[in-house]
Coordinates of C-alpha atoms in Angstrom, one line a residue:
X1 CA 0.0 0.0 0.0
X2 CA 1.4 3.0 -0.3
X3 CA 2.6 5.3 1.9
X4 CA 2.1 8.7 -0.1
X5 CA -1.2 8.9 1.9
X6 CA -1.4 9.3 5.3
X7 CA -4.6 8.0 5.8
X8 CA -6.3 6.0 3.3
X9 CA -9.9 4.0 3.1
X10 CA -10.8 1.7 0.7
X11 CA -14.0 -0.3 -0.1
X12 CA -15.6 0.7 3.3
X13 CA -19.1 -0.6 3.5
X14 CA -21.1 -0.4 7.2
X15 CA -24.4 -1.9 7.8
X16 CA -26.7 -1.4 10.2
X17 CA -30.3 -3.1 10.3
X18 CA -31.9 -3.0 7.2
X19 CA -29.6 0.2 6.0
X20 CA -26.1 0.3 4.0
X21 CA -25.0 3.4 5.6
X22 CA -22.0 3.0 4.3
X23 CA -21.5 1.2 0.7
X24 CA -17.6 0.7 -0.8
X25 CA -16.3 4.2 -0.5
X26 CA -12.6 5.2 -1.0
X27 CA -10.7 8.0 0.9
X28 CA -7.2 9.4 0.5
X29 CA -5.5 12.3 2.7
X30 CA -1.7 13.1 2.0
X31 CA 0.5 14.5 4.7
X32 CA -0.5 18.7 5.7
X33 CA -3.6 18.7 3.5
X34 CA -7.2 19.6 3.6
X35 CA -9.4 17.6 2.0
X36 CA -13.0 18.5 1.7
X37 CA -15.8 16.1 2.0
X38 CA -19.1 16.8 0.9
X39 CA -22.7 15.4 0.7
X40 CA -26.4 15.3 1.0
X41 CA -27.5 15.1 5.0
X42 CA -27.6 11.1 4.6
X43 CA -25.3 10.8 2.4
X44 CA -23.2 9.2 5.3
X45 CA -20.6 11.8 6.0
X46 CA -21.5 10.8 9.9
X47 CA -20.9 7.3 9.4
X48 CA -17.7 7.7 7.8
X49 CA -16.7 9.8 10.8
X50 CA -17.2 7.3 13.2
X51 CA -15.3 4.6 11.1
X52 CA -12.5 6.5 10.9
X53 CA -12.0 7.5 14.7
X54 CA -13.3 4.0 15.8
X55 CA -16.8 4.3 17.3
X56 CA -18.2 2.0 13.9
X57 CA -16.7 -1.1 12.7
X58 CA -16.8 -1.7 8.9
X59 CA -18.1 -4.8 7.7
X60 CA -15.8 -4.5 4.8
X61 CA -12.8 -2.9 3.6
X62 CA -9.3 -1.4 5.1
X63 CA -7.7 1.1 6.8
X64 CA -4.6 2.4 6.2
X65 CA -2.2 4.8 8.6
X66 CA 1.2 6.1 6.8
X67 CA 0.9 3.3 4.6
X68 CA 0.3 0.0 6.7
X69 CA -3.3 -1.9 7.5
X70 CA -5.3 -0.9 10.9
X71 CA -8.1 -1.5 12.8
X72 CA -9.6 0.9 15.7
X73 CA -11.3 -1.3 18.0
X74 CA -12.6 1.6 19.6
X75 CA -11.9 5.8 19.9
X76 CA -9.0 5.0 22.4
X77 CA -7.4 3.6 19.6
X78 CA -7.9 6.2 17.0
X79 CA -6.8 9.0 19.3
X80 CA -3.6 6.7 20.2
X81 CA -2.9 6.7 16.5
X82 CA -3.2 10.4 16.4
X83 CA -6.8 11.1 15.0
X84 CA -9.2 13.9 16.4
X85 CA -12.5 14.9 15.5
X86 CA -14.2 18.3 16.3
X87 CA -18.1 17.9 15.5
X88 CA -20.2 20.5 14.8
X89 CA -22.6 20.3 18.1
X90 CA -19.4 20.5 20.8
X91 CA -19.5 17.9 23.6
X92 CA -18.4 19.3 26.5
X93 CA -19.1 19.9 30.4
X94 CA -20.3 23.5 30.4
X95 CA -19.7 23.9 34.2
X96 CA -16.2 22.8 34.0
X97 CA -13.1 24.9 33.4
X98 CA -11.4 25.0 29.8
X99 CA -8.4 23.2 31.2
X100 CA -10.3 20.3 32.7
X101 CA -12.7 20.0 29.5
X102 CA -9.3 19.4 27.6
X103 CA -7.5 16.9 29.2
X104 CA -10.6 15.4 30.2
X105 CA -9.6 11.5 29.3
X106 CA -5.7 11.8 28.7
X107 CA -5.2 13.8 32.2
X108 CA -1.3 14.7 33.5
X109 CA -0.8 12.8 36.7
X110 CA 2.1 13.4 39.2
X111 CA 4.6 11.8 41.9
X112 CA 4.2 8.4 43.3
X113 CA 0.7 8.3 44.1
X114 CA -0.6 9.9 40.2
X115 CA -2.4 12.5 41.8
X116 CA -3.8 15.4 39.3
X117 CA -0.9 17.7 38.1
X118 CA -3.6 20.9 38.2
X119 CA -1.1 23.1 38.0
X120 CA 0.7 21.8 34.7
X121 CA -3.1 21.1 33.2
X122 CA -3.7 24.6 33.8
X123 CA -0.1 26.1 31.7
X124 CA -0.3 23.3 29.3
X125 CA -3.7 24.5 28.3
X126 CA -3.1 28.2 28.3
X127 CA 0.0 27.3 26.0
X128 CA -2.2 25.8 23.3
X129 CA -4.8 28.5 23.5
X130 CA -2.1 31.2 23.1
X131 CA -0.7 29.5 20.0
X132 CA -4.1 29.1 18.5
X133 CA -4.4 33.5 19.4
X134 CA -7.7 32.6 22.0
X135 CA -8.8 35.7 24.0
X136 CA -9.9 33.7 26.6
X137 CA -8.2 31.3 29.8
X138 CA -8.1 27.6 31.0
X139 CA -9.5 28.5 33.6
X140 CA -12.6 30.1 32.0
X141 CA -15.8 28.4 32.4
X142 CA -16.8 26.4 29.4
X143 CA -20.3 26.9 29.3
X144 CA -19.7 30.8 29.0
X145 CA -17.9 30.5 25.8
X146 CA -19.3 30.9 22.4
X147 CA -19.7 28.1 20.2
X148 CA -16.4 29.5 17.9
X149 CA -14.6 29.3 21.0
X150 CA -15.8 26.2 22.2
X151 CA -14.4 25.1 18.8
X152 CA -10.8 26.3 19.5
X153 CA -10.8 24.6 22.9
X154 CA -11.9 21.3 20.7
X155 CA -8.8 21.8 18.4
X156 CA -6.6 22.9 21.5
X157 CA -7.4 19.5 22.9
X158 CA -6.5 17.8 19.4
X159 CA -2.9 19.4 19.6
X160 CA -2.5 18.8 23.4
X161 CA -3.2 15.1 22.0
X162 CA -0.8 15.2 19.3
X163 CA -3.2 14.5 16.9
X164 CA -2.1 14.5 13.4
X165 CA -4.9 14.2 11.5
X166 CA -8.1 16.2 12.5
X167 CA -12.0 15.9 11.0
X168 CA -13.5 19.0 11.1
X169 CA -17.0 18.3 11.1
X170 CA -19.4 21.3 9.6
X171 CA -17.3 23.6 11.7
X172 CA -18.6 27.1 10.7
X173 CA -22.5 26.0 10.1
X174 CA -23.1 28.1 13.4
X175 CA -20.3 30.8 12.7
X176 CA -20.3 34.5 11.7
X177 CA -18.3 35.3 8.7
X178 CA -15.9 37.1 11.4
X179 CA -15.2 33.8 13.4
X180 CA -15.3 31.7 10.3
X181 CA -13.1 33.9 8.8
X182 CA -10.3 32.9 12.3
X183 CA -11.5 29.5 11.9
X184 CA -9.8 29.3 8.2
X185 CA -6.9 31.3 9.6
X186 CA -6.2 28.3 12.2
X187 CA -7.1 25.4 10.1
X188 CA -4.7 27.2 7.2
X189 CA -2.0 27.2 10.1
X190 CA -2.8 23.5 11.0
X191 CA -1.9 22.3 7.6
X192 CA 1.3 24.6 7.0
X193 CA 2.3 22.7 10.3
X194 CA 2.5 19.5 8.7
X195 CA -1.2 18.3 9.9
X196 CA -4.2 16.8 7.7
X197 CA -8.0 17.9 8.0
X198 CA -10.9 16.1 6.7
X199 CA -13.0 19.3 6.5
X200 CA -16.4 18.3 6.2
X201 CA -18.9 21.0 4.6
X202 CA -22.0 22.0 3.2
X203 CA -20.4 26.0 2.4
X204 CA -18.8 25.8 -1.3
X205 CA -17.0 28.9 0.6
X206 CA -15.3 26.7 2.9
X207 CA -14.4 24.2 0.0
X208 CA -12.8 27.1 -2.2
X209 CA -11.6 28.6 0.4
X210 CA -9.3 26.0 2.6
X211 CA -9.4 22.8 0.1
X212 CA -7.4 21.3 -2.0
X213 CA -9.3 18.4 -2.9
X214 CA -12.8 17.9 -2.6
X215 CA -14.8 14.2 -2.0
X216 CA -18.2 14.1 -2.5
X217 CA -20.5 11.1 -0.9
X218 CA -24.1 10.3 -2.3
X219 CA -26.6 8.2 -1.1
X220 CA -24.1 6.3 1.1
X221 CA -21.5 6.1 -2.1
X222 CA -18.2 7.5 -3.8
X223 CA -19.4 9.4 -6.1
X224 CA -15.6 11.1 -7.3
X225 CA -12.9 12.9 -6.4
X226 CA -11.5 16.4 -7.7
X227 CA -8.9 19.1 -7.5
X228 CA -10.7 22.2 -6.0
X229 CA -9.3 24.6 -8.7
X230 CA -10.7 22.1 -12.0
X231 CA -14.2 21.7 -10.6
X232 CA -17.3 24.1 -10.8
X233 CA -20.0 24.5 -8.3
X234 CA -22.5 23.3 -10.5
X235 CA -20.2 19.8 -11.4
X236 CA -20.3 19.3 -7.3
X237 CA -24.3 20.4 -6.7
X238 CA -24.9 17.9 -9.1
X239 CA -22.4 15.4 -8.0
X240 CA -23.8 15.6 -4.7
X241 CA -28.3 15.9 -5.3
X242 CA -27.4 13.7 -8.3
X243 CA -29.2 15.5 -11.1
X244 CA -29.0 19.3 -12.1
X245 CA -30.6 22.1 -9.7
X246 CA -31.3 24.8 -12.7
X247 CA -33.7 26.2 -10.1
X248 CA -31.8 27.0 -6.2
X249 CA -34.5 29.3 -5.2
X250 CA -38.0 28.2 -6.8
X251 CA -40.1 31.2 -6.2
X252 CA -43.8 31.4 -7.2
X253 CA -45.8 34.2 -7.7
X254 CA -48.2 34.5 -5.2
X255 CA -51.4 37.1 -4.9
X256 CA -51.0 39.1 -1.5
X257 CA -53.9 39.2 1.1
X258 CA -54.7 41.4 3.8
X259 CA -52.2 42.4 6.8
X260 CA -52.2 39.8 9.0
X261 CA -49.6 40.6 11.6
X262 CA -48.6 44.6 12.4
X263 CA -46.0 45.2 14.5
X264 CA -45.8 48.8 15.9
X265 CA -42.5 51.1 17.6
X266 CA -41.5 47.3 19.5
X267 CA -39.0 47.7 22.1
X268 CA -37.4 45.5 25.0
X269 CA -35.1 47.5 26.6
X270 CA -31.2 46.3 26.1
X271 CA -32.1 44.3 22.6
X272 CA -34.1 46.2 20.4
X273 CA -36.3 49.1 19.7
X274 CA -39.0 51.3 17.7
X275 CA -39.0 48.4 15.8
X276 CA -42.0 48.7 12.5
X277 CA -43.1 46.0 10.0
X278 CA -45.8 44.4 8.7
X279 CA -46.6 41.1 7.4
X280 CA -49.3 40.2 4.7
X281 CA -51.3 37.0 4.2
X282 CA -49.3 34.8 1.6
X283 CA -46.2 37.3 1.9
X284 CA -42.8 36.3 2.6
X285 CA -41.1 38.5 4.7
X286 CA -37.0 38.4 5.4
X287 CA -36.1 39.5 8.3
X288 CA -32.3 40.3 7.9
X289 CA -28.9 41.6 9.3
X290 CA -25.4 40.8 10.5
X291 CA -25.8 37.8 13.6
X292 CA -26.9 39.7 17.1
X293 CA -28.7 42.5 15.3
X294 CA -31.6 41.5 17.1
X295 CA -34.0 39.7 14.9
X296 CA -34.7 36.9 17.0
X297 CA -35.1 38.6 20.3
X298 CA -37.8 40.9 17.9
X299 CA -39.4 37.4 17.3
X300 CA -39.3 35.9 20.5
X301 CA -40.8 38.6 22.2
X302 CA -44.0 38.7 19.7
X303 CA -44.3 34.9 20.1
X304 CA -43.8 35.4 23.7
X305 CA -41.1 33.8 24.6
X306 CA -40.1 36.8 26.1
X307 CA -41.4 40.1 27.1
X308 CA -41.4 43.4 24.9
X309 CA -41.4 46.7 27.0
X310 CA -43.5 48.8 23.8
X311 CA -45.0 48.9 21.2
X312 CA -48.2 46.7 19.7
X313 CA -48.7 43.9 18.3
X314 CA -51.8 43.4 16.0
X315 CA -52.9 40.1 14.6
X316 CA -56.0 41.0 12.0
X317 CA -56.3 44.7 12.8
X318 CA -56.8 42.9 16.7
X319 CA -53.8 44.4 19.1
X320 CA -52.7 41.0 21.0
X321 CA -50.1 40.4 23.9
X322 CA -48.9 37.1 24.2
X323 CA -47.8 35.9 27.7
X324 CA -46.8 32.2 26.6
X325 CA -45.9 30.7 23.4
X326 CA -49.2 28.7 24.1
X327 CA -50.9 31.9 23.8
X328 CA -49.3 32.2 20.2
X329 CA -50.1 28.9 19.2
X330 CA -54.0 29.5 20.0
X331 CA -54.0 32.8 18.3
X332 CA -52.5 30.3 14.7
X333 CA -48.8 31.4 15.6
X334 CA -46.1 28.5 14.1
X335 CA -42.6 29.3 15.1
X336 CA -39.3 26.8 13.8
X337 CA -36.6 27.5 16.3
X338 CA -32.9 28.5 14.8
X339 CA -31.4 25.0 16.9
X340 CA -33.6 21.9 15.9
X341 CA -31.9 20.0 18.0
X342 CA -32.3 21.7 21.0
X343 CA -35.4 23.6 20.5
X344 CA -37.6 22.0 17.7
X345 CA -37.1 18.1 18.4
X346 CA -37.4 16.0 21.0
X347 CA -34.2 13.9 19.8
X348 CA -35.1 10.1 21.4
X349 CA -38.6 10.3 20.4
X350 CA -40.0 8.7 17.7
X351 CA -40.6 10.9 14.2
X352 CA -44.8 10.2 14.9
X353 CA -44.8 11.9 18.5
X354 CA -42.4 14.9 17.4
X355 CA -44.9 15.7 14.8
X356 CA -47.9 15.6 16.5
X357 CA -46.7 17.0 20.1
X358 CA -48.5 20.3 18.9
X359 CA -51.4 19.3 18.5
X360 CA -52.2 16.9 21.3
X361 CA -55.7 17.8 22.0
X362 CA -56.8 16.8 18.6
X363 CA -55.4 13.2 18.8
X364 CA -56.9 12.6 22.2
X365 CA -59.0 9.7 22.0
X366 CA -61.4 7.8 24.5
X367 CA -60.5 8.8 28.7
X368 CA -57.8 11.1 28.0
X369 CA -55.8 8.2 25.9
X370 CA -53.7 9.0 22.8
X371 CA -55.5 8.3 19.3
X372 CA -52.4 6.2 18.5
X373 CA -53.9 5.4 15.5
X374 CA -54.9 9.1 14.4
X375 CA -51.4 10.0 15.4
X376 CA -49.6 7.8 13.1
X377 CA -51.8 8.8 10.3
X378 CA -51.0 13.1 11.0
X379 CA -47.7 11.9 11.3
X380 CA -47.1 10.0 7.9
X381 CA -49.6 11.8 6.1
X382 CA -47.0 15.1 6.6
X383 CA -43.5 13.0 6.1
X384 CA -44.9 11.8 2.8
X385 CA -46.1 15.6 1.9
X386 CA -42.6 16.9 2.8
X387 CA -40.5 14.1 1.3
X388 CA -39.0 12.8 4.6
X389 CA -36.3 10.1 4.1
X390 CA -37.1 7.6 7.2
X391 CA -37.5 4.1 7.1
X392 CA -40.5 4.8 9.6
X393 CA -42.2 7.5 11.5
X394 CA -41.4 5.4 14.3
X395 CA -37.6 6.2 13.8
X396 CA -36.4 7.8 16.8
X397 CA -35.6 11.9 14.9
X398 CA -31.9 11.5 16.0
X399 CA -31.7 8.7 13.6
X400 CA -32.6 11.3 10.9
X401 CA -30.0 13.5 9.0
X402 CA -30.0 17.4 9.6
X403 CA -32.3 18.2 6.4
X404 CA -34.8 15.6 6.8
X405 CA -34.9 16.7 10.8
X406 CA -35.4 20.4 9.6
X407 CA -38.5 19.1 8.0
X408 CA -40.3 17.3 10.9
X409 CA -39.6 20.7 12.8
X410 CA -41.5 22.0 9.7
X411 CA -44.4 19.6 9.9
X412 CA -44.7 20.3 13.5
X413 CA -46.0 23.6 12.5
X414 CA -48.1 22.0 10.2
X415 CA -50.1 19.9 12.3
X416 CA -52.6 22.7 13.7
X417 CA -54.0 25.9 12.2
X418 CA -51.8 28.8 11.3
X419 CA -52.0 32.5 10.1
X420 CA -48.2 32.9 10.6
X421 CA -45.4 31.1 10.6
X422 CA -41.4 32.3 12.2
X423 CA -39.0 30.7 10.5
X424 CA -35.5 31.4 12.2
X425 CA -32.8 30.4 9.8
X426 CA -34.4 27.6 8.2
X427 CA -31.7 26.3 6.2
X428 CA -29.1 26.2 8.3
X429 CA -26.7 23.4 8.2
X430 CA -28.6 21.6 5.5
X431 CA -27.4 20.5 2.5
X432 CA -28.0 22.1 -1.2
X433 CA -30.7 19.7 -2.0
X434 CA -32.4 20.0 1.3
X435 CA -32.0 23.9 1.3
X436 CA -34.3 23.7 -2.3
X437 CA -36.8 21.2 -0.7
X438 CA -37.3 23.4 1.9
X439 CA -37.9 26.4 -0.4
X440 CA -40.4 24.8 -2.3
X441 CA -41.7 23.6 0.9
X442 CA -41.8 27.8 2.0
X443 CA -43.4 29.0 -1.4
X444 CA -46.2 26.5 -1.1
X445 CA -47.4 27.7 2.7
X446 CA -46.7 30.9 1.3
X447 CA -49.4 30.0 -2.1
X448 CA -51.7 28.2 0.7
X449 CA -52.2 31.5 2.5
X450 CA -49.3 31.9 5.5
X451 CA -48.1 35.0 6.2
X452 CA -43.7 34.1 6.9
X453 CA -41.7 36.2 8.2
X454 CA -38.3 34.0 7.5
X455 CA -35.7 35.2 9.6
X456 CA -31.9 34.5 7.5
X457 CA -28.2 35.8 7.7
X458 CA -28.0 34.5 4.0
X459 CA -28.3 36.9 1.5
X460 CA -28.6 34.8 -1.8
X461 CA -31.6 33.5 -0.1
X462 CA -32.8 36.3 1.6
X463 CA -33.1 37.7 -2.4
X464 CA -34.0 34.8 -4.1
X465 CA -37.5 33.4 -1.4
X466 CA -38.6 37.2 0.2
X467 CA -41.1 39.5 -1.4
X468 CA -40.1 42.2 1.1
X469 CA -37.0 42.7 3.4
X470 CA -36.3 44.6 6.7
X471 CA -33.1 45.1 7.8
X472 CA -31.4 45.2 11.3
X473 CA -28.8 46.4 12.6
X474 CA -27.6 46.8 16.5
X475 CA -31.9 46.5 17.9
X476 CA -33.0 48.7 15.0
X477 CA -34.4 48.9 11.8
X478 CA -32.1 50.5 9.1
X479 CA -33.8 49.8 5.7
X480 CA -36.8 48.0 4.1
X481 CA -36.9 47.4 0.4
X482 CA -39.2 45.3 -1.8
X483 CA -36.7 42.8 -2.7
X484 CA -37.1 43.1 -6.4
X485 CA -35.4 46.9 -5.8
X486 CA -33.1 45.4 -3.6
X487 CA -29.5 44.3 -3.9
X488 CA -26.9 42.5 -1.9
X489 CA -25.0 45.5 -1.6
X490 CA -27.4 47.4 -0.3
X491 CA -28.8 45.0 2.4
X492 CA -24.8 45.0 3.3
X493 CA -24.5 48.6 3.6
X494 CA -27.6 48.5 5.9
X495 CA -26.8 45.8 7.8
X496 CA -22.6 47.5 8.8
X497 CA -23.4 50.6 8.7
X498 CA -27.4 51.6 9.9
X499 CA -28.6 53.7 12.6
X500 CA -27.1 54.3 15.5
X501 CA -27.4 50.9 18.2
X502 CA -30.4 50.7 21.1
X503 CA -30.8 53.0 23.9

């Protein structure tokens, strides 16, 4: 075999029951490279992972290390040999310090009785977090970082390991172009030091940016391999859904209605204020703007999640005041949170009781029971509707990739009445042919009647779903364009530069 790779995988093929998650794929990473790998959620980017540091055991196929067969029996084993992996949800003990999240697992031990070497933890760490430029300690708490720099204390671990080759896995889905912008700085400076990274990706940015090579997997197979610099983004969309999207953002013309929500001079004191819009029945409205500029907290506080300190809020020409996000939901409100996992999904239920957790009172059969029955039927009725690749609605929705999880958020909503529907960065960490089955999925609520107010840090689809924008910046509102007069530069301009912040 040889040895001009330092990690190679060939004919790798994992089965679990009743799925080939895995079916004959090939890898190849050379010595201080990064190698992009991309895919469809499903596509089995994930499993691949977990072969590689250990936690699966192929069926079939080798593993190769500097040349020469191996075989992880478990993660001890890949991390022995020098592999890492930094995932794109961080594991870690928020409570605990920096330095003891790190050498959780390999920790230093001193004298005759191996006692805890706190003291060395603690300068060991603050050396690798210096070399990697962090603005924060070892001894900082974990849980008060941001999710960029609980990424940094990931990598800081990975060196403190001596890993040599580390996965990056989606890395910047929940970055702002500022901290994915250090992120490429340090992974740049990883591979100019003679590491590897698998950097896994949805982002053609991050591809052309960092990548040599690119890898693309479909439908659990190689589909090819190509030098960055010889290969188009339209080659790898297609490699990737399989066919030709000549369509990204398909748009339909839809009649608007009446005004069904008008929000009036909204403020909360400390997050936003004197903040105007209105949204019309079968209207999609974008609510826009650099990350923090307070569209969410605007959101939260109509849906009532939190509380606004003035302003009004008028649902049909009716002023409303919702105290509970039950409230909303009785007044027709629908709202997708921007973390599925941890705010739309209950991750170890099954796909049938996600779905219909809304709506409860409408399944309830005979002495307060479940319709199990009824449920089931809700349930597949909507993953049929919205295309959603499971074996079974009685799948638990961790089983599920990001994009098809997106979509039993979506049906959630879907399972009661609705005049509006939130939809906080809907596309976010889904692959390109999710992100155009949720579109279409978008412009059809949108023809059926729903007034959206989609809430989205991406401009290309921020212009290419919206029939009217508002953009924030710093708590206010800085511009508001029809988007068929607006431009990326100009929702830019609006989003740096604006009013002046909150008072």
């Amino acid at each position: 075999m040889s040895a001009e790779y330092i990690l190679e995988l060939r004919n790798i093929t994992k089965i679990f029951p009743g799925i080939k998650a895995l079916d004959s794929v090939k890898f190849t990473l050379q010595k201080g490279e990064i190698h992009a790998l991309m895919g469809e959620n499903g596509a089995g980017k994930s499993t691949f992972i977990k072969v590689i540091t250990g936690v699966h055991q192929p069926e079939e196929g080798e593993i190769f290390l500097n040349g020469k067969s191996v075989r992880f029996r478990n993660p001890i084993d890949a991390q022995k040999a020098g592999i890492a992996a930094i995932y794109q949800h961080v594991t870690c003990y928020p409570s605990l310090s920096v330095a003891e999240n790190m050498f959780l697992g390999h920790e230093l031990l001193t004298g005759k009785t191996k006692h805890l070497d706190w003291k060395r933890m603690y300068e060991e760490a603050d050396n690798w977090l210096q070399r990697l430029h962090a603005n924060f300690s070892s001894d900082a708490e974990m849980g008060t970082l941001s999710v960029a720099q609980q990424q940094l204390v990931e990598i800081a671990k990975a060196l403190s390991m001596d890993a040599r080759i580390i996965i990056m896995d989606e890395p910047t889905a929940a970055l702002t172009e500022h901290e994915s912008e250090e992120l490429y700085r340090i992974t740049e400076k990883l591979r100019d030091t003679g590491h590897s990274v698998i950097f896994i990706s949805h982002r053609m940015e991050d591809t052309e940016r960092l990548a040599s090579r690119v890898t693309v997997f479909r439908d659990s197979k190689y589909i090819g391999e190509w030098n960055v610099k010889d290969v188009t983004r339209a080659e790898l969309v297609k490699a990737m859904v399989g066919r030709e999207i000549k369509q990204m953002f398909p748009k339909k013309k839809v009649p608007v209605g009446d005004v069904v929500l008008d929000v009036s001079h909204l403020g909360r004191t400390g997050y936003f204020k004197d903040v105007s819009f209105k949204v019309h029945a079968g209207e999609i409205l974008a609510l826009t703007g650099l990350v923090g500029a307070g569209r969410t907290e605007v959101c939260e506080s109509i849906y009532g999640i939190t509380k606004y300190d003035e302003g009004t809020v008028k649902l049909k020409g009716k002023k409303v005041h919702f105290n509970h996000p039950s409230d909303a939901i009785a007044a027709g409100f629908g709202y997708l949170p921007e973390d599925r996992q941890k705010e739309g999904l209950v991750l170890p239920w099954e796909l049938s009781k996600n779905i219909t957790l809304p709506a409860l009172q409408q399944i309830e059969g005979k002495y307060g029971f479940l319709d199990t029955k009824k449920e089931n039927r809700i349930a597949g009725k909507l993953c049929n509707e919205l295309m959603v690749k499971t074996s079974s609605i009685f799948e638990p929705a961790s089983s599920l990739s990001g994009g098809n999880q997106q979509k039993i958020v979506v049906a959630k909503l879907l399972t009661t009445p609705k005049q509006i529907l939130v939809l906080d960065e809907p596309t976010k960490g889904v692959d390109v042919g999710a992100k155009t089955a949720i579109y279409e999925i978008i412009g059809d609520l949108a023809e059926k009647g729903y007034a959206i107010i989609l809430i989205s840090s991406e401009m290309p689809e921020v212009l290419g779903i919206s029939d009217h924008i508002v953009v924030m910046k710093d708590g206010r509102v800085t511009a508001e364009f029809e988007t068929a007069q607006a431009d990326q530069n100009k929702i830019l301009q609006a989003s740096m530069i604006g009013k002046a912040g909150i008072e």
